[in-house]
Coordinates of C-alpha atoms and ligand atoms in Angstrom, one line a residue:
M888 CA -12.3 89.8 -96.0
E889 CA -10.7 90.4 -99.6
G890 CA -8.7 87.9 -101.6
K891 CA -9.0 84.0 -102.2
R892 CA -8.7 81.1 -99.6
P893 CA -6.1 78.7 -101.1
A894 CA -6.8 75.1 -100.6
V895 CA -5.5 73.7 -97.4
R896 CA -4.2 70.0 -97.4
R897 CA -7.0 67.1 -98.5
S898 CA -5.9 65.6 -95.2
L899 CA -8.0 67.6 -93.4
T900 CA -11.1 66.9 -94.9
E901 CA -11.8 63.7 -93.2
I902 CA -10.7 65.2 -89.9
K903 CA -13.6 66.1 -87.5
E904 CA -13.5 69.2 -85.5
Y905 CA -12.6 68.9 -82.2
V906 CA -15.9 68.9 -79.4
P907 CA -14.5 69.8 -76.1
G908 CA -16.5 68.9 -73.4
K909 CA -17.9 71.5 -71.4
S910 CA -16.7 73.8 -68.8
I911 CA -17.6 74.2 -65.2
E912 CA -18.2 78.2 -65.9
Y913 CA -20.9 77.1 -68.6
V914 CA -22.8 74.0 -66.3
K915 CA -23.1 76.8 -63.7
E916 CA -24.7 79.0 -65.1
K917 CA -27.2 76.7 -67.7
F918 CA -28.2 74.9 -64.7
G919 CA -28.2 77.7 -61.9
L920 CA -25.5 75.8 -59.7
D921 CA -23.2 77.0 -57.3
R922 CA -21.1 74.0 -57.5
V923 CA -19.9 71.8 -60.1
V924 CA -16.6 69.0 -60.4
K925 CA -15.1 68.4 -63.9
L926 CA -14.2 64.8 -63.7
A927 CA -13.5 64.9 -67.6
S928 CA -9.5 65.7 -68.5
N929 CA -7.6 62.7 -66.1
E930 CA -6.2 66.1 -64.6
N931 CA -4.9 65.6 -61.1
L932 CA -7.1 68.0 -58.9
Y933 CA -5.0 68.0 -55.7
G934 CA -2.7 70.1 -58.2
A935 CA 1.2 70.9 -58.5
S936 CA 3.6 70.4 -56.0
P937 CA 3.6 73.9 -54.4
K938 CA 7.7 73.5 -55.0
A939 CA 7.2 73.7 -58.4
I940 CA 4.4 76.0 -58.2
E941 CA 6.9 78.8 -56.3
A942 CA 9.9 77.5 -59.2
F943 CA 7.0 78.5 -61.5
R944 CA 6.3 82.2 -60.1
N945 CA 9.7 82.4 -59.3
F946 CA 11.2 82.1 -63.3
K947 CA 11.4 86.0 -64.5
D948 CA 13.6 86.0 -67.6
L949 CA 10.9 85.7 -69.9
H950 CA 12.6 87.8 -72.7
L951 CA 14.8 84.9 -73.0
Y952 CA 14.8 81.6 -75.3
P953 CA 14.8 78.7 -73.2
P954 CA 17.4 75.7 -74.0
S955 CA 16.7 73.5 -77.1
Q956 CA 16.4 70.8 -75.0
S957 CA 17.6 71.6 -71.4
E958 CA 20.3 69.4 -69.6
E959 CA 19.0 70.0 -66.3
L960 CA 15.6 68.7 -66.3
I961 CA 17.1 65.8 -68.5
E962 CA 19.9 64.4 -65.6
R963 CA 16.5 64.8 -62.9
I964 CA 14.3 62.6 -65.8
S965 CA 17.5 60.2 -66.0
E966 CA 17.7 59.6 -62.3
Y967 CA 14.1 59.4 -62.1
I968 CA 13.9 57.1 -64.7
G969 CA 17.2 55.3 -64.2
I970 CA 17.8 55.7 -68.1
E971 CA 20.9 57.0 -69.1
K972 CA 20.7 61.0 -70.6
S973 CA 22.1 59.8 -74.0
R974 CA 18.4 58.6 -74.4
I975 CA 16.1 60.9 -72.8
V976 CA 14.1 63.7 -75.3
I977 CA 11.7 66.8 -73.7
G978 CA 9.0 68.1 -75.8
S979 CA 5.5 70.1 -75.5
G980 CA 3.6 67.3 -74.0
I981 CA 3.7 63.7 -75.4
D982 CA 1.0 65.7 -77.8
G983 CA 4.2 67.1 -79.1
I984 CA 6.1 64.1 -79.1
L985 CA 4.1 62.2 -81.1
E986 CA 3.9 65.4 -83.6
G987 CA 7.7 65.0 -83.7
T988 CA 7.6 61.4 -83.9
F989 CA 5.1 61.1 -87.0
N990 CA 6.7 63.9 -88.7
I991 CA 10.6 61.5 -88.9
F992 CA 8.7 58.4 -89.3
L993 CA 6.2 59.0 -91.1
E994 CA 5.4 59.2 -95.9
K995 CA 2.1 59.4 -97.1
G996 CA 0.0 56.6 -97.9
D997 CA 2.6 54.9 -94.5
T998 CA 0.4 53.0 -92.3
V999 CA -0.2 53.5 -88.3
S1000 CA -1.7 50.9 -86.0
L1001 CA -3.7 51.9 -83.8
S1002 CA -6.0 49.8 -81.6
P1003 CA -9.9 51.3 -80.5
P1004 CA -11.0 52.8 -78.2
T1005 CA -7.6 54.6 -77.6
F1006 CA -6.3 58.2 -77.7
P1007 CA -8.0 59.7 -80.2
Y1008 CA -5.2 62.4 -81.0
Y1009 CA -3.3 59.5 -82.9
T1010 CA -6.0 59.4 -85.4
T1011 CA -6.1 63.0 -85.8
L1012 CA -2.2 62.7 -86.6
A1013 CA -2.2 59.8 -89.1
T1014 CA -5.0 61.1 -90.9
I1015 CA -3.1 65.0 -90.8
H1016 CA 0.1 62.8 -92.3
G1017 CA -2.4 61.1 -94.9
A1018 CA -1.6 57.4 -93.5
R1019 CA -4.1 54.3 -93.6
I1020 CA -4.8 53.3 -90.5
E1021 CA -4.9 49.6 -89.7
K1022 CA -6.7 48.9 -86.8
L1023 CA -5.5 46.1 -84.2
K1024 CA -8.2 44.1 -82.1
R1025 CA -9.2 43.9 -78.6
D1026 CA -10.3 41.2 -76.5
K1027 CA -13.6 41.8 -73.4
D1028 CA -10.9 43.3 -70.9
F1029 CA -9.5 45.7 -73.8
Q1030 CA -6.1 44.1 -73.8
I1031 CA -4.7 44.2 -77.7
K1032 CA -4.5 40.5 -79.4
V1033 CA -2.4 40.4 -82.2
S1034 CA -3.1 37.4 -84.8
N1035 CA -0.7 38.9 -87.5
I1036 CA 2.1 41.6 -86.9
P1037 CA 1.0 44.7 -88.6
K1038 CA 3.3 45.9 -91.6
S1039 CA 2.8 49.8 -90.3
K1040 CA 5.6 52.6 -89.9
I1041 CA 4.4 53.7 -86.6
T1042 CA 2.3 51.0 -84.3
L1043 CA 0.4 53.0 -81.0
I1044 CA 0.2 51.5 -77.7
C1045 CA -1.0 53.1 -75.2
S1046 CA -0.3 51.5 -71.4
P1047 CA -3.0 51.9 -69.1
N1048 CA -4.7 52.7 -72.3
N1049 CA -7.5 56.0 -72.3
P1050 CA -10.2 55.6 -72.1
T1051 CA -10.1 52.2 -70.6
G1052 CA -7.6 51.6 -67.9
N1053 CA -6.3 48.4 -68.7
L1054 CA -2.4 47.8 -69.3
E1055 CA -0.9 45.8 -72.1
N1056 CA 0.2 42.5 -71.8
P1057 CA 3.8 42.7 -72.2
E1058 CA 4.2 39.2 -74.4
T1059 CA 1.9 41.1 -76.8
V1060 CA 4.0 43.7 -76.3
K1061 CA 7.3 41.9 -76.7
R1062 CA 5.6 40.5 -79.8
I1063 CA 4.8 43.4 -81.8
V1064 CA 8.3 44.6 -81.2
E1065 CA 10.6 42.2 -82.1
E1066 CA 8.3 41.4 -85.3
S1067 CA 7.2 44.9 -86.6
Q1068 CA 8.9 46.2 -89.2
G1069 CA 8.2 49.9 -88.1
M1070 CA 8.4 51.6 -84.8
V1071 CA 6.3 51.3 -81.5
F1072 CA 5.5 54.0 -79.5
I1073 CA 4.5 53.6 -76.3
D1074 CA 2.4 55.7 -74.4
E1075 CA 2.7 55.7 -70.9
A1076 CA 0.9 58.9 -70.3
Y1077 CA -0.5 57.2 -67.0
V1078 CA 1.9 55.0 -65.6
E1079 CA 2.6 56.4 -61.9
F1080 CA -1.0 55.3 -61.3
A1081 CA -0.3 51.6 -62.6
S1082 CA 1.7 48.9 -60.8
S1083 CA 3.6 47.8 -63.7
D1084 CA 5.7 49.7 -67.0
L1085 CA 7.5 48.5 -69.9
L1086 CA 9.7 50.7 -70.0
E1087 CA 12.3 47.5 -70.3
F1088 CA 11.4 47.9 -74.0
T1089 CA 13.1 51.1 -74.0
E1090 CA 16.0 48.6 -75.0
Y1091 CA 15.2 48.6 -78.5
E1092 CA 16.2 50.0 -81.4
N1093 CA 12.5 50.5 -82.5
V1094 CA 11.0 51.5 -79.9
I1095 CA 10.3 55.1 -78.3
L1096 CA 8.1 55.2 -75.2
A1097 CA 6.7 58.3 -73.7
R1098 CA 5.7 60.4 -70.5
T1099 CA 4.4 62.9 -68.9
F1100 CA 4.4 66.0 -66.4
S1101 CA 0.6 66.5 -67.4
K1102 CA -1.1 63.8 -65.3
A1103 CA -0.1 62.6 -62.0
F1104 CA 2.6 65.6 -61.4
G1105 CA -0.7 67.7 -62.0
L1106 CA 1.1 70.3 -64.7
A1107 CA -1.1 69.6 -67.9
N1108 CA -0.9 73.1 -68.0
L1109 CA 2.6 74.1 -68.6
R1110 CA 2.8 71.3 -71.6
I1111 CA 6.3 69.2 -70.6
G1112 CA 6.4 65.4 -71.3
Y1113 CA 9.6 63.5 -72.1
A1114 CA 10.3 60.2 -74.4
I1115 CA 12.6 57.4 -74.2
M1116 CA 14.3 57.0 -77.3
P1117 CA 17.4 55.1 -79.2
E1118 CA 20.2 57.3 -79.9
W1119 CA 19.7 57.1 -83.7
V1120 CA 16.1 58.3 -83.9
K1121 CA 17.2 61.7 -80.8
K1122 CA 19.3 62.6 -84.0
E1123 CA 16.8 62.7 -86.1
Y1124 CA 14.5 64.3 -83.5
I1125 CA 16.3 67.0 -82.5
K1126 CA 15.9 67.6 -86.3
V1127 CA 12.6 67.8 -86.6
T1128 CA 11.1 69.3 -83.6
T1129 CA 10.9 72.9 -83.2
P1130 CA 13.8 74.6 -81.6
F1131 CA 12.3 75.5 -78.3
P1132 CA 9.4 73.6 -77.1
V1133 CA 9.3 73.6 -73.6
S1134 CA 9.6 77.3 -72.0
T1135 CA 12.4 77.7 -69.2
A1136 CA 9.4 78.6 -66.3
A1137 CA 8.0 74.6 -67.5
I1138 CA 11.4 73.8 -66.8
K1139 CA 11.4 74.6 -63.9
A1140 CA 8.4 73.5 -62.6
A1141 CA 9.1 70.1 -63.6
C1142 CA 12.3 69.5 -62.0
A1143 CA 11.4 71.0 -58.5
A1144 CA 8.4 68.7 -58.7
L1145 CA 11.1 66.1 -59.6
D1146 CA 13.0 67.0 -56.2
D1147 CA 9.5 66.6 -54.4
L1148 CA 8.7 63.5 -55.2
D1149 CA 6.7 62.8 -52.3
Y1150 CA 3.9 64.8 -53.4
M1151 CA 3.6 63.6 -56.1
K1152 CA 3.4 59.9 -55.1
S1153 CA 1.0 61.0 -52.1
A1154 CA -1.1 62.2 -54.4
V1155 CA -1.4 59.6 -56.6
E1156 CA -1.9 57.3 -53.4
R1157 CA -5.0 58.9 -52.8
I1158 CA -6.3 58.7 -56.3
K1159 CA -5.6 55.0 -56.7
K1160 CA -7.1 54.5 -53.0
D1161 CA -10.7 56.2 -54.4
R1162 CA -10.3 55.0 -57.8
E1163 CA -10.8 50.9 -55.7
R1164 CA -13.5 52.4 -53.4
L1165 CA -15.4 54.4 -56.5
F1166 CA -15.0 50.9 -58.9
N1167 CA -16.7 48.8 -55.8
E1168 CA -19.4 51.6 -55.0
L1169 CA -20.2 51.3 -58.5
L1170 CA -20.4 47.4 -59.0
S1171 CA -22.0 47.2 -56.1
L1172 CA -25.1 49.9 -57.7
G1173 CA -25.0 47.3 -60.7
V1174 CA -23.0 49.5 -63.2
E1175 CA -20.4 48.0 -65.9
V1176 CA -17.4 49.2 -64.6
Y1177 CA -13.9 48.2 -65.7
P1178 CA -10.5 48.6 -63.8
S1179 CA -8.4 50.4 -64.0
Q1180 CA -4.5 51.4 -63.3
A1181 CA -5.1 54.8 -64.4
N1182 CA -6.6 58.2 -62.8
F1183 CA -9.7 57.3 -63.8
L1184 CA -12.5 54.6 -64.6
F1185 CA -14.2 53.5 -67.9
M1186 CA -17.7 52.1 -67.7
R1187 CA -21.2 50.4 -69.5
V1188 CA -24.3 52.8 -68.7
N1189 CA -27.2 54.2 -69.6
P1190 CA -26.8 56.8 -72.5
S1191 CA -28.7 59.1 -70.7
F1192 CA -25.6 59.3 -67.9
C1193 CA -23.3 62.3 -68.8
D1194 CA -26.4 64.4 -69.5
E1195 CA -28.2 63.8 -66.1
M1196 CA -25.1 64.1 -64.1
M1197 CA -24.0 67.6 -66.0
K1198 CA -27.7 68.7 -64.7
R1199 CA -26.8 67.5 -61.2
G1200 CA -23.2 68.9 -61.0
V1201 CA -20.7 66.5 -62.5
I1202 CA -18.9 66.8 -65.8
V1203 CA -17.7 63.4 -67.0
R1204 CA -16.5 62.5 -70.3
D1205 CA -19.0 60.9 -72.8
C1206 CA -17.1 59.0 -74.9
S1207 CA -19.8 57.7 -77.3
S1208 CA -18.0 59.7 -79.7
F1209 CA -14.4 57.2 -79.8
D1210 CA -14.1 55.4 -82.4
G1211 CA -14.7 51.7 -81.0
C1212 CA -17.1 52.9 -78.1
R1213 CA -20.9 52.7 -78.3
K1214 CA -23.7 54.8 -77.0
G1215 CA -23.3 55.3 -73.2
D1216 CA -19.6 53.9 -72.9
V1217 CA -18.2 56.6 -70.2
R1218 CA -15.0 57.8 -68.5
V1219 CA -14.8 59.2 -65.0
S1220 CA -11.4 60.8 -63.8
I1221 CA -10.2 60.1 -59.9
G1222 CA -10.5 64.1 -58.4
R1223 CA -9.8 65.0 -54.4
T1224 CA -12.1 62.8 -52.5
E1225 CA -14.4 65.5 -52.1
D1226 CA -14.9 65.7 -56.1
N1227 CA -15.3 62.1 -55.5
E1228 CA -17.6 61.4 -53.2
Y1229 CA -19.7 64.3 -54.8
F1230 CA -19.5 62.2 -58.2
L1231 CA -20.8 59.0 -56.2
E1232 CA -23.8 60.7 -54.4
K1233 CA -25.4 62.4 -58.0
A1234 CA -24.3 58.7 -59.6
K1235 CA -26.4 56.9 -57.0
E1236 CA -29.2 59.3 -57.9
V1237 CA -28.8 58.9 -61.6
L1238 CA -28.3 55.2 -61.5
G1239 CA -30.6 54.4 -58.8
Ligands
PLP2516 C1 -3.7 62.6 -71.6 C2 -2.9 61.9 -72.9 C3 -1.7 63.0 -73.0 C4 -1.4 64.2 -73.5 O1 -0.2 64.3 -72.8 P1 0.6 65.3 -73.4 O2 1.5 65.6 -72.4 O3 0.1 66.7 -72.1 O4 0.9 66.2 -74.1 C5 -0.9 61.7 -74.4 N1 -1.2 60.2 -74.4 C6 -2.9 60.2 -73.3 C7 -2.6 58.2 -73.3 C8 -3.6 61.2 -72.7 O5 -4.4 60.8 -72.1

């Protein structure tokens, strides 16, 4: 190697390197196992609708750029959620939409409010942008409680919250939205698994609400999400986003998935049923497990739990490195029924 290494942005020194979870292949090899189940990334293990997969495969024009904002998909989303097209934006997953939002609003030194434990990428983005982070407290059930309304430029609300699985109280959200001077970003990545949503708040000029095809729709690999935002924000969003954030193959797959809602709903029903079953089984084993409105469960167990489970062929998410979590905090995704049974069988061994 020759030449000099220019300095990277100072803010990056504060960011810890992302440590990805272990892969199925790694665990098979390391422990000599034939069957390994990964319940660590909240993926929908039933997979995408066969119609979505077919639409993806049928797309052949790989040499052409995609549309910047697909009218076809925006129209389908508009019908799906009952919100007018002029307030819908498509992006490279919620991650991409978060990035766009930070690019619109944040100046160096601004404050971002978030409530640990929550989705770690919020902190990463805020740090990259040189923002100050203000932490909102949670109560025993992990719901956000606010005494003073944050004076921040962006407040992040994740509902159902990752990794704890609870919904936020609409009264609290209303107070934050109405009294905050800044934008409120509501992340509903798991809304399809929940009994209610916060869509009503999209009537406010300072609210962005984001959703994704990655979780319930099983399209995580295609990187496609959307947001509902006021028209004045959408104008700015179009300025800051990369020109072609989503491939046409992904757009076609998402359209097909929306044309086959029954497939998604049936997978969601099975996952919700298994979520309740796993919750009750874990409770009866004496585990401190929390009710969930998402496709995962949060629990507080012995710190050796994740390693012991891995040796037995089940990969779960160790949350001890999440801000706001402690040793022994674990998130387990709800997979297919056979995966969940495998998890239970091994969990009984480890806990019993
Ligand atoms: C998985 C997840 C995301 C990422 O969604 P993409 O659309 O795949 O980028 C965003 N927010 C939360 C809370 C998540 O758990």
